[in-house]
Amino acid sequence: MAKEGQNKPEEEKNESSNPKKKPNHRIEELDTVTVRFAGDSGDGMQLTGSQFTQTAAYLGNDVSTLPDYPAEIRAPAGSLPGVSGFQINFSSHDIYTPGDVPNVLVAMNPAALKVNLKDLPLGEMIIANRDAFKEHNLIKASYETNPLEDGSLSAYRVLEIPITTLNKEALKDLPITGKEKDRCKNFYALGFMFWLFNRPLDPTLEWIDEKFAKIEHVAEANKRALKAGYFYGETSEVFSTHYRVRSAKLKPGLYRQVTGNECTAMGMVAASQLANRPLFYGSYPITPASEVLHELARHKHFNIQTFQAEDEIAAIGASIGASFGGSLSVTGTSGPGLALKSEAIGLAVMTELPLVVLNVQRAGPSTGMPTKTEQGDLLQAMMGRNGESPVVVMAAATPSDCFDTMIDAMRIAAKYMTPVLLLTDGYLANGAEPWRIPELKELKKFEIKGLVDAKSFHPYKRDEKTLARPWITPGTKGLEHRIGGLEKQDVTGAVSYDPLNHEKMSKLRAEKILRVTQDIPPTKIYGKKSGKVLIVSWGSTFGAVKTAVERVQEDGKSVSMIHLRYINPLPKDLGEIFKNFEQVVVPELNLGQLRMILRDRFLIDVKGINKLQGQPFKIREVVEGIEKFL
């Protein structure tokens, strides 16, 4: 639900929807808090975290999230591989990451505690569901003794709450099964967290009513569990303090919480409207890109066609056909799906049709770790096709940036008549943050030149500025033509086996991609324009890198930063920027793929900060990496 930014003071919002506080409960002000919800994959941790996030956004906090899904679909309940987590960082100022480590760990069972305790700093808070720490669950989590009883958690602030028992007691008179009651315990935990951090109940109560409007007994059970958890915190004498994080000073406007996949889909819809062309999206379900298809399917009234194909090759084949037919066309995939699309991407290069290929990267190779994030597909995006087949390669920086980057990708594809490969990743796809909904006047329309003079028409006659061939809808009278995967004769588009023509056409296609630099704005430098170290980020590393650079700059050290949205072609001012720094360093979630590209293009000894663990960078990891080069 979209909310007007900064309309209502946080105190007023809280007082209007929360039960009256007891006077012996002290409120402590905090600047930033990171909470991690963790439990079994069936405990509803993603839903719990999402609702906490929505409420934080409702209060005007800046938020950033990191959902962490188990890779196994049906891991045994209570086992270590089945642990699901959701981390949220909410703050009274601008933030760029979901936080390095949690301040509060909500552990719904022993396995959740075991998996996540290593990330919790000493002295921070653990909220444990005491009822779950039974012998059979302890064995599944490889505990020899109960950590709530053996003193091993003495360095932490541990709150043991019998969540399962208290939740069932709150729902005891409802006509639902014991299993159905147990499913509500995540809302009991959420209610307590709302009390602990002075959050209102109203947004979640409204969501429950809307979500379960046709299942009244389920709605009532979840609402009752939520309130019971809240009142447990309110009435229990164990807790004397709860906490408040005030609203952030965000730019005025209408805000809503978004994930990267949602923003990617909305960017497609917006581009279709701006270009006044129908949108076609062809995709095969694959984690973590599937949600883009689900989101787009909800917006078919905007002249959108979504096609769930039987495989990756069919998905891109249909998308190329839709592009030939005149639609703005996108095909989406993740990880290994890009490899299956590679031959057809070459077809789009040869036919010079506009096509955006979305790759939501995940940890590989092969199936790899399908629910974990990585930036390992950059070289495949750059060169993963046969022959000389260059494409534009772009990367989004944040969940909300997926909106603008997708619009830019579709604009470039149509303007230059070329495939554009857009890279996001699992971290961006599933992560969430507040997004200021842009005013219509802020979105630039882009004109698509579809009509040409029939007397001078040739399928491969090029625009002098962009080298793009005309985009003609099949069947247009006087402009009939055919295309295919065989090499084309210059201008006429006829099939050609002439060696010199093949070399000429290959160079023309490469030059067309280079001319996209005409549309790349000057590179923004965060910090001084010269110095000892320049950090170059791309994709989802932006938030951690920017925060790390700011921290090092605050210590008075000579470090600056740039972030790349365009990777092929690279911005034309990069060479001059690099000359002004002693060292260039690239942090990336791979073993050095952009570093390899920059070394090749600029013949400089680019250094790397690399991580390949299926998790995004922590701020401290980047800070420590920068310190080494300083």
PDB file of N, CA, C and O in Angstrom, residues 90 217 235 344 416 453 460 499:
ATOM      1  N   PHE A  90      16.155  -1.063   9.538  1.00  0.00           N
ATOM      2  CA  PHE A  90      15.287   0.112   9.462  1.00  0.00           C
ATOM      3  C   PHE A  90      15.926   1.235  10.263  1.00  0.00           C
ATOM      4  O   PHE A  90      16.544   1.004  11.306  1.00  0.00           O
ATOM      5  N   HIS A 217     -12.274 -17.384   9.545  1.00  0.00           N
ATOM      6  CA  HIS A 217     -11.698 -17.990  10.737  1.00  0.00           C
ATOM      7  C   HIS A 217     -10.171 -17.903  10.730  1.00  0.00           C
ATOM      8  O   HIS A 217      -9.531 -17.760  11.776  1.00  0.00           O
ATOM      9  N   THR A 235       2.162  -6.516  28.860  1.00  0.00           N
ATOM     10  CA  THR A 235       1.751  -6.873  30.222  1.00  0.00           C
ATOM     11  C   THR A 235       2.801  -7.650  30.998  1.00  0.00           C
ATOM     12  O   THR A 235       2.733  -7.722  32.222  1.00  0.00           O
ATOM     13  N   ALA A 344      19.751 -18.092 -29.367  1.00  0.00           N
ATOM     14  CA  ALA A 344      18.689 -17.192 -29.827  1.00  0.00           C
ATOM     15  C   ALA A 344      19.081 -15.726 -29.638  1.00  0.00           C
ATOM     16  O   ALA A 344      18.639 -14.871 -30.407  1.00  0.00           O
ATOM     17  N   TYR A 416      18.435   1.611 -30.731  1.00  0.00           N
ATOM     18  CA  TYR A 416      19.583   1.096 -31.463  1.00  0.00           C
ATOM     19  C   TYR A 416      19.307  -0.241 -32.136  1.00  0.00           C
ATOM     20  O   TYR A 416      20.210  -0.823 -32.743  1.00  0.00           O
ATOM     21  N   ASP A 453      10.121   5.860 -45.916  1.00  0.00           N
ATOM     22  CA  ASP A 453       9.673   6.040 -47.290  1.00  0.00           C
ATOM     23  C   ASP A 453       9.825   4.712 -48.052  1.00  0.00           C
ATOM     24  O   ASP A 453      10.912   4.160 -48.158  1.00  0.00           O
ATOM     25  N   TYR A 460      18.101  -3.103 -44.100  1.00  0.00           N
ATOM     26  CA  TYR A 460      19.328  -2.841 -43.341  1.00  0.00           C
ATOM     27  C   TYR A 460      19.971  -1.499 -43.713  1.00  0.00           C
ATOM     28  O   TYR A 460      21.169  -1.307 -43.565  1.00  0.00           O
ATOM     29  N   PRO A 499      32.806 -12.853 -48.063  1.00  0.00           N
ATOM     30  CA  PRO A 499      33.691 -12.669 -46.900  1.00  0.00           C
ATOM     31  C   PRO A 499      33.840 -11.213 -46.475  1.00  0.00           C
ATOM     32  O   PRO A 499      33.815 -10.906 -45.284  1.00  0.00           O
TER      33      PRO A 499
END
